[in-house]
Amino acid sequence: MSKSSVAKRVPVSFTVNGKSHSLEAPAMARLLDVIREDIQLTGTKEGCGEGECGACSVILNGELVNSCLVPVIQAQGAKITTIEGVAQGDVLHPVQKAFLECGGAQCGICTPGMVLASLSLLEKNPNPTRDEIREGLAGNLCRCTGYMKIFDSVARACGSQQ
Amino acid sequence: MRAYLPDYEMITAPSLQGALEVLARGEFRPFAGGTDLMVLFEAGKLSHHKWLSIWGLDELRGIRVEAAHIAMGALTTYSQIQRDATVQAEFPLLIEAARLTGAIAIQNRGTLGGNIVNASPAADSPPALLVYEAELELVSCVGGKIVSRWVSYRDFHTGYKSTLLKKGELLRTIRLPRTLGAEKGWVQHYRKVGTRKAQAISKICIAAAARVEGAKITDARIALGSVAPVPMRCLKTEAYLRGKDLGLAASWMGEARAVIASEISPIDDIRSNADYRRGVTQNLLEEFVKKLSSGSTR
Ligand SMILES: Cc1cc2nc3c(=O)[nH]c(=O)nc-3n(C[C@H](O)[C@H](O)[C@H](O)COP(=O)(O)OP(=O)(O)OC[C@H]3O[C@@H](n4cnc5c(N)ncnc54)[C@H](O)[C@@H]3O)c2cc1C
Ligand code: FES
Ligand code: FES
């Protein structure tokens, strides 16, 4: 294979947090890199780059995905929510507030993914049990909190007393 | 090392016909949810460079319920499988496999077709598909026309990572006969053994079903992952179990364990070793038989 130094770019458009974007990117560029580098929203993190850790989670057409595993061309026409789209201006989402109150965020690397995974869980299941919270967040790794404070945060956000 | 992006190309096609025409020319290979392929790409191990995304082909997506079968499009994701009422009611082994595959974000993107064609002996849905005697529809484009052929899933894996799928072919449909109803006395059982509940590739997994009349096993189907170069049906063990009296299980269990150990060929690898896999396979069989004896149906 001859090495070309410049990747061929194709046009892609999608909306991120309600704002439309049209740009050119290599078709197989990771959605993660396009969000961070082209759109310059760096709240979405890279941990493992192989689908294991959930740091790169975004919501794509209503579903939680690992943006490190999505070639950007597959996001053509999509509606994407990143962590930057969760708060309303300065007003935090109840899930974000609960993470602050319960110590669900420490270094913060896993937090954007944890919050999006929590939102996605609560949207499908507004009153999850402790086990359902664990299952909903099982694809998100955290090296700091030991998870309990994260589970507490989600429970607090849905008003549960557990 | 990460892949060198400029070496790679990805295109889309507007329709199944269009996709098959591209694939027939031989340069491009299909790319579905990418949960296997992107991992290779990231690791710099994706040796093929030209990919056709089939993710947008809605005609390959969704579950159709027919009188004798359910037919699932190859792009049906694990999340869609888990939401389907008929699959929930009649194909609990597939529901369990889907629920235990990766975690939510993987289940939202990973497809049943991708799991089958990726052909890992450690994949979690193949044992369920073997028990249900799945049939696969493979399609290609010949002379401008879509040509389809059906193969039995049991024959699909021809060796380690090799399958009946020919170059230029796509897997279109996975069809499951609606035959193992609880009302006919079938009891179904699935168990995945891995290092943790989520995200872990199996060390071993079992899908099994048996028909119990009175205290007698009148029919049995057992399939295993990660104990041979391909996902396998344990035909000898099934034959051994047929006609056995559950009331006397203590007297024949040792022999049943020996039979299943004789028909698998587990290896040592990064996830486990052959001895452990052999021992656990025997325990899994015993656990299944105990469930049959207990009279529980799920
Ligand atoms: C973190 C993580 C956890 C995982 N956990 C599990 C697990 O627990 N159990 C498990 O079994 N797997 C697991 N996987 C593997 C993977 O998610 C599954 O195998 C998934 O079903 C692959 O589907 P896909 O659509 O993403 O395939 P892709 O990556 O798009 O493709 C896989 C292969 O199938 C071919 N292909 C796809 N669709 C078709 C088609 N319709 N016709 C012809 N060829 C086709 C492609 O050419 C490629 O060779 C995991 C992966 C990750 C990243
Ligand atoms: S960076 Fe995508 S899952 Fe870890
Ligand atoms: S807060 Fe540090 S990784 Fe979770």
Short mmCIF file of C-alpha atoms and ligand atoms in Angstrom, two decimals:
data_model
loop_
_atom_site.label_atom_id
_atom_site.label_comp_id
_atom_site.label_asym_id
_atom_site.label_seq_id
_atom_site.Cartn_x
_atom_site.Cartn_y
_atom_site.Cartn_z
CA MET A 1 0.00 0.00 0.00
CA SER A 2 1.49 3.33 -1.01
CA LYS A 3 1.40 5.87 1.78
CA SER A 4 -0.37 9.07 0.98
CA SER A 5 0.16 11.65 3.66
CA VAL A 6 -3.19 13.35 3.37
CA ALA A 7 -6.39 11.45 4.00
CA LYS A 8 -9.14 11.91 1.45
CA ARG A 9 -11.92 13.96 3.02
CA VAL A 10 -15.64 13.57 2.51
CA PRO A 11 -18.43 15.98 3.45
CA VAL A 12 -20.42 15.12 6.59
CA SER A 13 -23.18 16.99 8.38
CA PHE A 14 -24.87 16.37 11.70
CA THR A 15 -26.12 18.30 14.67
CA VAL A 16 -24.29 18.42 17.96
CA ASN A 17 -26.24 19.68 20.98
CA GLY A 18 -28.79 21.21 18.64
CA LYS A 19 -26.32 23.06 16.45
CA SER A 20 -25.74 21.92 12.85
CA HIS A 21 -22.24 21.27 11.64
CA SER A 22 -21.04 20.60 8.11
CA LEU A 23 -17.44 19.68 7.69
CA GLU A 24 -15.04 17.54 5.72
CA ALA A 25 -13.31 14.62 7.38
CA PRO A 26 -11.73 11.30 6.44
CA ALA A 27 -14.69 8.90 6.20
CA MET A 28 -13.22 6.52 8.75
CA ALA A 29 -12.09 9.18 11.24
CA ARG A 30 -13.41 8.34 14.68
CA LEU A 31 -16.43 10.39 15.70
CA LEU A 32 -14.49 10.97 18.95
CA ASP A 33 -11.67 12.78 17.14
CA VAL A 34 -14.02 14.84 14.98
CA ILE A 35 -15.96 15.99 18.04
CA ARG A 36 -12.82 16.88 19.95
CA GLU A 37 -10.65 18.29 17.19
CA ASP A 38 -12.90 19.62 14.43
CA ILE A 39 -15.83 20.72 16.55
CA GLN A 40 -13.55 21.50 19.47
CA LEU A 41 -15.80 20.08 22.15
CA THR A 42 -13.27 18.45 24.41
CA GLY A 43 -15.65 17.32 27.14
CA THR A 44 -15.83 13.93 25.42
CA LYS A 45 -12.79 12.01 26.64
CA GLU A 46 -10.65 9.23 25.26
CA GLY A 47 -9.76 6.46 27.69
CA CYS A 48 -9.11 3.10 26.10
CA GLY A 49 -9.95 3.78 22.46
CA GLU A 50 -11.38 0.28 22.16
CA GLY A 51 -14.93 0.30 23.45
CA GLU A 52 -14.17 -0.84 26.99
CA CYS A 53 -14.25 2.25 29.19
CA GLY A 54 -17.09 4.54 28.11
CA ALA A 55 -15.10 7.78 28.58
CA CYS A 56 -15.98 8.68 24.97
CA SER A 57 -19.74 8.07 25.37
CA VAL A 58 -22.08 10.32 23.42
CA ILE A 59 -25.77 9.99 22.62
CA LEU A 60 -26.24 9.34 18.91
CA ASN A 61 -29.82 9.42 17.60
CA GLY A 62 -31.10 8.73 21.10
CA GLU A 63 -28.74 5.87 21.88
CA LEU A 64 -25.63 5.75 24.03
CA VAL A 65 -22.57 4.84 21.91
CA ASN A 66 -18.82 4.78 22.29
CA SER A 67 -17.67 7.52 19.91
CA CYS A 68 -14.24 5.87 19.59
CA LEU A 69 -15.92 3.00 17.71
CA VAL A 70 -18.01 5.09 15.29
CA PRO A 71 -16.52 6.06 11.92
CA VAL A 72 -17.70 9.61 11.29
CA ILE A 73 -19.37 8.73 8.00
CA GLN A 74 -21.86 6.63 9.98
CA ALA A 75 -22.92 9.77 11.85
CA GLN A 76 -24.07 11.44 8.62
CA GLY A 77 -27.37 13.22 9.37
CA ALA A 78 -27.30 12.21 13.04
CA LYS A 79 -28.40 14.09 16.14
CA ILE A 80 -25.62 13.96 18.70
CA THR A 81 -25.59 15.00 22.35
CA THR A 82 -22.26 15.45 24.11
CA ILE A 83 -21.66 16.41 27.74
CA GLU A 84 -21.57 20.09 26.69
CA GLY A 85 -25.24 19.79 25.72
CA VAL A 86 -26.48 18.52 29.07
CA ALA A 87 -26.65 21.69 31.19
CA GLN A 88 -29.00 24.54 30.19
CA GLY A 89 -26.56 27.45 30.17
CA ASP A 90 -25.41 27.76 33.78
CA VAL A 91 -28.16 25.54 35.11
CA LEU A 92 -26.91 22.05 35.73
CA HIS A 93 -28.99 19.01 34.87
CA PRO A 94 -30.27 17.19 37.99
CA VAL A 95 -27.91 14.31 37.21
CA GLN A 96 -24.91 16.66 37.11
CA LYS A 97 -26.07 18.30 40.34
CA ALA A 98 -26.36 14.92 42.01
CA PHE A 99 -22.81 13.98 40.91
CA LEU A 100 -21.54 17.15 42.59
CA GLU A 101 -23.55 16.60 45.74
CA CYS A 102 -22.66 12.93 46.17
CA GLY A 103 -18.99 13.13 45.21
CA GLY A 104 -19.67 11.13 42.04
CA ALA A 105 -16.86 12.96 40.24
CA GLN A 106 -13.25 13.04 41.39
CA CYS A 107 -10.61 13.44 38.66
CA GLY A 108 -13.46 13.84 36.19
CA ILE A 109 -12.17 11.78 33.26
CA CYS A 110 -15.01 9.27 33.44
CA THR A 111 -17.63 11.85 34.41
CA PRO A 112 -18.87 13.00 30.98
CA GLY A 113 -19.44 9.37 30.00
CA MET A 114 -20.97 8.50 33.37
CA VAL A 115 -23.40 11.41 33.13
CA LEU A 116 -24.45 10.53 29.58
CA ALA A 117 -24.83 6.85 30.46
CA SER A 118 -26.96 7.88 33.46
CA LEU A 119 -29.14 10.14 31.31
CA SER A 120 -29.59 7.39 28.80
CA LEU A 121 -30.54 4.93 31.56
CA LEU A 122 -33.01 7.33 33.22
CA GLU A 123 -34.65 8.13 29.93
CA LYS A 124 -35.51 4.45 29.41
CA ASN A 125 -36.06 3.67 33.07
CA PRO A 126 -36.85 6.70 35.26
CA ASN A 127 -36.83 4.66 38.49
CA PRO A 128 -34.01 2.16 38.26
CA THR A 129 -33.16 -0.22 41.09
CA ARG A 130 -29.60 -0.31 42.39
CA ASP A 131 -28.94 -3.35 40.18
CA GLU A 132 -30.36 -1.61 37.14
CA ILE A 133 -28.10 1.39 37.83
CA ARG A 134 -25.10 -0.95 37.98
CA GLU A 135 -26.10 -2.62 34.74
CA GLY A 136 -26.75 0.71 33.01
CA LEU A 137 -23.28 1.98 33.94
CA ALA A 138 -21.42 -1.31 33.49
CA GLY A 139 -19.71 -0.05 30.33
CA ASN A 140 -18.20 2.98 32.10
CA LEU A 141 -15.01 2.56 34.07
CA CYS A 142 -13.88 4.83 36.89
CA ARG A 143 -10.45 4.65 38.53
CA CYS A 144 -11.24 7.06 41.36
CA THR A 145 -14.56 6.78 43.08
CA GLY A 146 -14.97 3.08 43.71
CA TYR A 147 -18.36 3.47 41.97
CA MET A 148 -20.53 3.68 45.11
CA LYS A 149 -20.71 7.46 45.01
CA ILE A 150 -21.59 7.29 41.34
CA PHE A 151 -24.44 4.87 42.01
CA ASP A 152 -25.56 7.15 44.87
CA SER A 153 -25.52 10.11 42.48
CA VAL A 154 -27.80 8.38 39.99
CA ALA A 155 -30.13 7.25 42.76
CA ARG A 156 -30.27 10.81 44.12
CA ALA A 157 -30.94 12.24 40.64
CA CYS A 158 -34.06 10.13 40.24
CA GLY A 159 -35.23 11.01 43.71
CA SER A 160 -34.82 7.52 45.03
CA GLN A 161 -33.95 7.12 48.72
CA GLN A 162 -31.65 4.08 48.28
CA MET B 1 0.18 1.32 17.21
CA ARG B 2 -2.80 3.20 15.86
CA ALA B 3 -3.86 2.77 12.27
CA TYR B 4 -2.63 5.27 9.70
CA LEU B 5 -5.89 6.93 8.71
CA PRO B 6 -4.94 8.05 5.17
CA ASP B 7 -4.53 4.38 4.22
CA TYR B 8 -8.22 3.70 4.79
CA GLU B 9 -11.30 4.32 2.75
CA MET B 10 -14.95 3.96 3.69
CA ILE B 11 -17.96 4.38 1.45
CA THR B 12 -21.71 3.92 1.84
CA ALA B 13 -24.31 2.52 -0.52
CA PRO B 14 -27.88 3.75 -0.99
CA SER B 15 -29.50 0.28 -1.11
CA LEU B 16 -28.87 -3.41 -0.59
CA GLN B 17 -28.66 -3.88 -4.35
CA GLY B 18 -26.11 -1.05 -4.59
CA ALA B 19 -24.09 -2.50 -1.72
CA LEU B 20 -24.01 -5.96 -3.29
CA GLU B 21 -22.89 -4.49 -6.62
CA VAL B 22 -19.97 -2.79 -4.88
CA LEU B 23 -19.09 -5.96 -2.96
CA ALA B 24 -19.27 -8.06 -6.16
CA ARG B 25 -16.34 -6.06 -7.56
CA GLY B 26 -14.25 -7.48 -4.73
CA GLU B 27 -12.38 -4.42 -3.48
CA PHE B 28 -14.60 -3.47 -0.54
CA ARG B 29 -15.67 -5.45 2.50
CA PRO B 30 -18.77 -4.93 4.64
CA PHE B 31 -18.64 -2.86 7.84
CA ALA B 32 -21.67 -2.97 10.16
CA GLY B 33 -21.67 -1.59 13.74
CA GLY B 34 -17.86 -1.64 13.84
CA THR B 35 -17.57 -3.01 17.37
CA ASP B 36 -15.18 -5.70 16.17
CA LEU B 37 -13.62 -3.85 13.25
CA MET B 38 -12.92 -0.51 14.98
CA VAL B 39 -11.05 -2.30 17.76
CA LEU B 40 -8.73 -3.87 15.17
CA PHE B 41 -8.46 -0.52 13.39
CA GLU B 42 -7.46 1.24 16.60
CA ALA B 43 -4.85 -1.41 17.34
CA GLY B 44 -3.35 -1.00 13.86
CA LYS B 45 -4.38 -4.59 13.08
CA LEU B 46 -7.00 -4.00 10.41
CA SER B 47 -5.19 -5.32 7.36
CA HIS B 48 -7.94 -4.67 4.81
CA HIS B 49 -8.24 -1.00 3.88
CA LYS B 50 -11.44 -0.52 1.89
CA TRP B 51 -14.73 -0.71 3.71
CA LEU B 52 -18.34 -0.42 2.70
CA SER B 53 -20.56 0.76 5.53
CA ILE B 54 -23.82 -1.22 5.50
CA TRP B 55 -25.06 0.42 8.73
CA GLY B 56 -27.49 2.65 6.80
CA LEU B 57 -29.28 -0.22 5.02
CA ASP B 58 -32.55 -0.30 6.91
CA GLU B 59 -33.73 -3.28 4.86
CA LEU B 60 -31.22 -5.36 6.86
CA ARG B 61 -32.64 -4.25 10.18
CA GLY B 62 -35.53 -5.40 12.34
CA ILE B 63 -37.38 -8.51 13.47
CA ARG B 64 -40.27 -10.03 11.55
CA VAL B 65 -42.51 -12.55 13.25
CA GLU B 66 -43.94 -15.22 10.95
CA ALA B 67 -46.07 -18.26 11.75
CA ALA B 68 -43.23 -20.77 11.82
CA HIS B 69 -40.18 -18.51 12.29
CA ILE B 70 -38.87 -15.21 13.42
CA ALA B 71 -36.63 -13.51 10.86
CA MET B 72 -34.03 -11.03 12.08
CA GLY B 73 -32.18 -8.70 9.75
CA ALA B 74 -28.40 -9.06 10.04
CA LEU B 75 -28.06 -5.46 11.31
CA THR B 76 -30.43 -6.04 14.22
CA THR B 77 -28.60 -4.87 17.33
CA TYR B 78 -28.45 -6.54 20.74
CA SER B 79 -30.59 -3.71 22.13
CA GLN B 80 -33.30 -4.29 19.51
CA ILE B 81 -33.24 -8.02 20.23
CA GLN B 82 -33.76 -7.40 23.96
CA ARG B 83 -36.76 -5.13 23.31
CA ASP B 84 -38.64 -7.59 21.08
CA ALA B 85 -41.65 -9.22 22.77
CA THR B 86 -41.57 -12.43 20.71
CA VAL B 87 -37.87 -12.98 21.29
CA GLN B 88 -38.45 -12.36 25.00
CA ALA B 89 -41.23 -14.92 25.13
CA GLU B 90 -39.77 -17.65 22.94
CA PHE B 91 -36.01 -17.22 22.62
CA PRO B 92 -34.71 -16.54 26.15
CA LEU B 93 -31.24 -17.88 25.29
CA LEU B 94 -30.79 -15.16 22.70
CA ILE B 95 -32.06 -12.52 25.13
CA GLU B 96 -29.51 -13.64 27.73
CA ALA B 97 -26.70 -13.69 25.16
CA ALA B 98 -27.62 -10.14 24.05
CA ARG B 99 -27.89 -8.89 27.63
CA LEU B 100 -24.47 -10.29 28.51
CA THR B 101 -22.69 -8.97 25.41
CA GLY B 102 -20.43 -6.00 26.19
CA ALA B 103 -22.42 -3.25 27.90
CA ILE B 104 -25.21 -0.88 26.78
CA ALA B 105 -23.14 1.16 24.32
CA ILE B 106 -21.86 -2.03 22.66
CA GLN B 107 -25.38 -3.49 22.60
CA ASN B 108 -26.61 -0.35 20.83
CA ARG B 109 -24.12 -0.76 17.99
CA GLY B 110 -23.12 -4.43 17.84
CA THR B 111 -25.17 -6.49 15.39
CA LEU B 112 -26.15 -10.13 15.38
CA GLY B 113 -24.89 -10.43 11.79
CA GLY B 114 -21.52 -8.98 12.78
CA ASN B 115 -21.22 -11.43 15.66
CA ILE B 116 -21.93 -14.38 13.33
CA VAL B 117 -19.63 -13.33 10.48
CA ASN B 118 -16.83 -12.21 12.78
CA ALA B 119 -16.78 -15.92 13.68
CA SER B 120 -15.04 -15.75 17.03
CA PRO B 121 -15.26 -19.12 18.80
CA ALA B 122 -15.76 -17.11 22.01
CA ALA B 123 -18.77 -15.11 20.80
CA ASP B 124 -21.88 -15.27 22.98
CA SER B 125 -24.82 -15.53 20.59
CA PRO B 126 -23.64 -18.52 18.50
CA PRO B 127 -24.45 -21.14 21.18
CA ALA B 128 -28.00 -19.76 21.41
CA LEU B 129 -28.32 -19.76 17.62
CA LEU B 130 -27.08 -23.36 17.48
CA VAL B 131 -29.68 -24.50 20.01
CA TYR B 132 -32.43 -22.76 18.03
CA GLU B 133 -31.17 -24.35 14.77
CA ALA B 134 -30.88 -20.98 13.05
CA GLU B 135 -30.85 -20.68 9.29
CA LEU B 136 -28.94 -17.95 7.50
CA GLU B 137 -29.80 -16.19 4.28
CA LEU B 138 -26.72 -15.16 2.29
CA VAL B 139 -27.18 -12.77 -0.61
CA SER B 140 -25.02 -11.62 -3.48
CA CYS B 141 -25.41 -9.76 -6.74
CA VAL B 142 -25.08 -11.82 -9.91
CA GLY B 143 -25.71 -10.22 -13.31
CA GLY B 144 -27.43 -7.24 -11.72
CA LYS B 145 -29.83 -9.41 -9.70
CA ILE B 146 -29.93 -10.22 -5.99
CA VAL B 147 -29.41 -13.95 -5.54
CA SER B 148 -30.10 -15.55 -2.19
CA ARG B 149 -29.22 -18.92 -0.64
CA TRP B 150 -30.09 -20.43 2.72
CA VAL B 151 -27.63 -22.39 4.83
CA SER B 152 -28.01 -24.04 8.18
CA TYR B 153 -26.12 -22.12 10.86
CA ARG B 154 -24.75 -25.42 12.13
CA ASP B 155 -22.72 -25.73 8.89
CA PHE B 156 -21.70 -22.06 8.67
CA HIS B 157 -18.43 -22.20 10.62
CA THR B 158 -16.06 -24.42 8.65
CA GLY B 159 -12.96 -23.96 10.80
CA TYR B 160 -11.29 -21.41 13.04
CA LYS B 161 -12.52 -18.03 11.73
CA SER B 162 -13.56 -19.51 8.39
CA THR B 163 -17.15 -19.66 7.21
CA LEU B 164 -19.36 -20.50 4.24
CA LEU B 165 -19.71 -16.78 3.40
CA LYS B 166 -18.18 -16.13 -0.03
CA LYS B 167 -16.47 -12.93 -1.15
CA GLY B 168 -19.14 -10.51 -2.31
CA GLU B 169 -21.84 -12.06 -0.15
CA LEU B 170 -23.72 -10.41 2.68
CA LEU B 171 -25.56 -12.10 5.49
CA ARG B 172 -29.09 -10.75 5.15
CA THR B 173 -31.37 -12.73 7.47
CA ILE B 174 -31.11 -14.94 10.55
CA ARG B 175 -34.18 -17.12 10.86
CA LEU B 176 -35.16 -19.04 13.99
CA PRO B 177 -37.86 -21.74 13.92
CA ARG B 178 -40.47 -21.25 16.68
CA THR B 179 -40.25 -24.78 18.04
CA LEU B 180 -38.94 -24.86 21.62
CA GLY B 181 -41.99 -23.57 23.51
CA ALA B 182 -42.32 -24.17 27.25
CA GLU B 183 -45.81 -25.52 26.54
CA LYS B 184 -44.15 -28.42 24.73
CA GLY B 185 -42.07 -29.18 27.79
CA TRP B 186 -38.85 -27.44 26.73
CA VAL B 187 -36.63 -25.97 29.43
CA GLN B 188 -33.93 -23.52 28.35
CA HIS B 189 -30.68 -22.54 30.05
CA TYR B 190 -27.89 -20.04 29.29
CA ARG B 191 -24.77 -19.27 31.27
CA LYS B 192 -21.74 -17.20 30.41
CA VAL B 193 -18.56 -17.57 32.46
CA GLY B 194 -16.27 -14.54 32.20
CA THR B 195 -14.03 -12.42 34.40
CA ARG B 196 -16.70 -9.83 35.10
CA LYS B 197 -20.36 -9.40 34.23
CA ALA B 198 -19.98 -6.65 31.64
CA GLN B 199 -17.53 -6.20 28.75
CA ALA B 200 -15.82 -9.54 29.33
CA ILE B 201 -15.21 -11.99 26.52
CA SER B 202 -16.37 -15.44 27.63
CA LYS B 203 -14.06 -18.08 29.01
CA ILE B 204 -16.88 -20.50 28.28
CA CYS B 205 -20.56 -20.17 27.55
CA ILE B 206 -23.34 -22.68 27.31
CA ALA B 207 -26.79 -22.55 25.74
CA ALA B 208 -28.97 -25.57 26.29
CA ALA B 209 -32.53 -26.76 25.99
CA ALA B 210 -34.17 -30.03 26.88
CA ARG B 211 -37.63 -31.47 26.65
CA VAL B 212 -38.76 -33.11 29.83
CA GLU B 213 -41.79 -35.40 30.02
CA GLY B 214 -42.53 -36.76 33.45
CA ALA B 215 -39.05 -37.32 34.83
CA LYS B 216 -37.60 -38.27 31.47
CA ILE B 217 -35.42 -36.20 29.15
CA THR B 218 -36.93 -36.90 25.74
CA ASP B 219 -34.84 -34.46 23.72
CA ALA B 220 -31.83 -32.21 24.30
CA ARG B 221 -29.80 -29.58 22.54
CA ILE B 222 -26.54 -28.29 23.98
CA ALA B 223 -24.12 -25.78 22.46
CA LEU B 224 -20.89 -24.30 23.77
CA GLY B 225 -18.65 -21.36 23.01
CA SER B 226 -14.87 -21.15 23.62
CA VAL B 227 -14.23 -24.89 23.87
CA ALA B 228 -13.36 -25.65 20.22
CA PRO B 229 -12.18 -23.76 17.11
CA VAL B 230 -15.83 -23.03 16.30
CA PRO B 231 -18.99 -22.65 18.38
CA MET B 232 -20.20 -26.26 18.68
CA ARG B 233 -23.27 -28.43 19.24
CA CYS B 234 -22.52 -31.29 21.64
CA LEU B 235 -24.24 -34.03 19.69
CA LYS B 236 -22.78 -36.93 21.69
CA THR B 237 -23.87 -35.46 24.99
CA GLU B 238 -27.32 -34.75 23.57
CA ALA B 239 -27.65 -38.37 22.43
CA TYR B 240 -26.44 -39.57 25.83
CA LEU B 241 -29.05 -37.49 27.66
CA ARG B 242 -32.00 -38.61 25.54
CA GLY B 243 -34.14 -41.10 27.46
CA LYS B 244 -32.39 -40.50 30.79
CA ASP B 245 -34.44 -40.51 33.95
CA LEU B 246 -33.86 -37.34 35.98
CA GLY B 247 -34.76 -39.23 39.15
CA LEU B 248 -31.63 -41.35 38.64
CA ALA B 249 -29.33 -38.45 37.66
CA ALA B 250 -26.91 -39.19 40.51
CA SER B 251 -26.15 -42.58 38.92
CA TRP B 252 -25.39 -41.31 35.41
CA MET B 253 -24.00 -37.81 36.01
CA GLY B 254 -20.39 -39.01 36.11
CA GLU B 255 -20.79 -40.66 32.73
CA ALA B 256 -22.52 -37.57 31.27
CA ARG B 257 -19.59 -35.44 32.44
CA ALA B 258 -17.16 -37.81 30.75
CA VAL B 259 -19.12 -37.70 27.49
CA ILE B 260 -19.12 -33.92 27.27
CA ALA B 261 -15.42 -33.75 28.16
CA SER B 262 -14.68 -36.20 25.34
CA GLU B 263 -16.31 -34.15 22.64
CA ILE B 264 -14.82 -30.70 23.30
CA SER B 265 -11.30 -29.57 22.39
CA PRO B 266 -10.51 -26.56 24.57
CA ILE B 267 -7.16 -24.78 24.40
CA ASP B 268 -4.98 -22.57 26.60
CA ASP B 269 -5.22 -18.90 25.67
CA ILE B 270 -5.10 -15.46 27.29
CA ARG B 271 -8.52 -15.81 28.86
CA SER B 272 -8.29 -19.28 30.33
CA ASN B 273 -6.73 -22.71 29.97
CA ALA B 274 -7.85 -26.08 28.65
CA ASP B 275 -8.12 -27.85 32.02
CA TYR B 276 -10.21 -25.10 33.56
CA ARG B 277 -12.48 -25.00 30.51
CA ARG B 278 -12.94 -28.77 30.58
CA GLY B 279 -13.82 -28.78 34.27
CA VAL B 280 -16.18 -25.85 34.04
CA THR B 281 -17.91 -27.30 30.97
CA GLN B 282 -18.68 -30.41 33.00
CA ASN B 283 -19.98 -28.29 35.86
CA LEU B 284 -22.14 -26.29 33.49
CA LEU B 285 -23.68 -29.49 32.17
CA GLU B 286 -24.37 -30.65 35.70
CA GLU B 287 -25.92 -27.30 36.58
CA PHE B 288 -28.22 -27.62 33.56
CA VAL B 289 -29.31 -31.12 34.55
CA LYS B 290 -30.00 -29.90 38.10
CA LYS B 291 -32.19 -27.18 36.69
CA LEU B 292 -34.10 -29.81 34.71
CA SER B 293 -34.54 -31.86 37.88
CA SER B 294 -35.75 -28.84 39.85
CA GLY B 295 -38.65 -28.39 37.43
CA SER B 296 -37.89 -24.70 36.84
CA THR B 297 -38.55 -23.67 33.23
CA ARG B 298 -36.23 -20.68 32.91
C1 LIG C 1 -15.93 -3.61 24.58
C2 LIG C 1 -16.46 -4.73 23.74
C3 LIG C 1 -17.12 -5.79 24.35
C4 LIG C 1 -17.59 -6.86 23.59
N1 LIG C 1 -18.22 -7.87 24.24
C5 LIG C 1 -18.65 -8.94 23.54
C6 LIG C 1 -19.27 -10.02 24.21
O1 LIG C 1 -19.46 -10.00 25.43
N2 LIG C 1 -19.68 -11.09 23.47
C7 LIG C 1 -19.50 -11.14 22.12
O2 LIG C 1 -19.90 -12.12 21.50
N3 LIG C 1 -18.93 -10.11 21.45
C8 LIG C 1 -18.49 -9.03 22.12
N4 LIG C 1 -17.87 -8.00 21.47
C9 LIG C 1 -17.66 -8.11 20.02
C10 LIG C 1 -18.68 -7.41 19.11
O3 LIG C 1 -19.37 -6.39 19.79
C11 LIG C 1 -19.71 -8.38 18.51
O4 LIG C 1 -19.06 -9.42 17.84
C12 LIG C 1 -20.68 -7.65 17.55
O5 LIG C 1 -21.82 -8.46 17.37
C13 LIG C 1 -20.08 -7.35 16.18
O6 LIG C 1 -21.07 -6.72 15.37
P1 LIG C 1 -20.73 -5.40 14.52
O7 LIG C 1 -21.94 -5.06 13.74
O8 LIG C 1 -20.17 -4.37 15.38
O9 LIG C 1 -19.60 -6.00 13.55
P2 LIG C 1 -18.47 -5.27 12.67
O10 LIG C 1 -17.31 -4.93 13.52
O11 LIG C 1 -19.06 -4.20 11.83
O12 LIG C 1 -18.09 -6.50 11.70
C14 LIG C 1 -17.57 -7.72 12.19
C15 LIG C 1 -17.30 -8.66 11.02
O13 LIG C 1 -18.52 -9.08 10.43
C16 LIG C 1 -18.58 -8.73 9.04
N5 LIG C 1 -19.98 -8.38 8.80
C17 LIG C 1 -20.77 -7.61 9.59
N6 LIG C 1 -22.05 -7.61 9.14
C18 LIG C 1 -22.06 -8.40 8.03
C19 LIG C 1 -23.10 -8.82 7.12
N7 LIG C 1 -24.38 -8.44 7.27
N8 LIG C 1 -22.77 -9.65 6.10
C20 LIG C 1 -21.47 -10.06 5.95
N9 LIG C 1 -20.47 -9.70 6.77
C21 LIG C 1 -20.76 -8.90 7.81
C22 LIG C 1 -17.57 -7.63 8.85
O14 LIG C 1 -17.06 -7.63 7.55
C23 LIG C 1 -16.51 -8.02 9.87
O15 LIG C 1 -15.68 -9.01 9.36
C24 LIG C 1 -17.41 -6.88 22.18
C25 LIG C 1 -16.76 -5.81 21.57
C26 LIG C 1 -16.29 -4.73 22.32
C27 LIG C 1 -15.59 -3.59 21.65
S1 FES C 2 -12.35 5.57 24.71
FE1 FES C 2 -14.13 4.82 23.77
S2 FES C 2 -14.74 3.30 25.14
FE2 FES C 2 -12.83 3.87 25.98
S1 FES C 3 -13.57 10.27 38.68
FE1 FES C 3 -11.60 9.72 38.00
S2 FES C 3 -11.99 8.11 36.64
FE2 FES C 3 -13.91 8.45 37.55
#
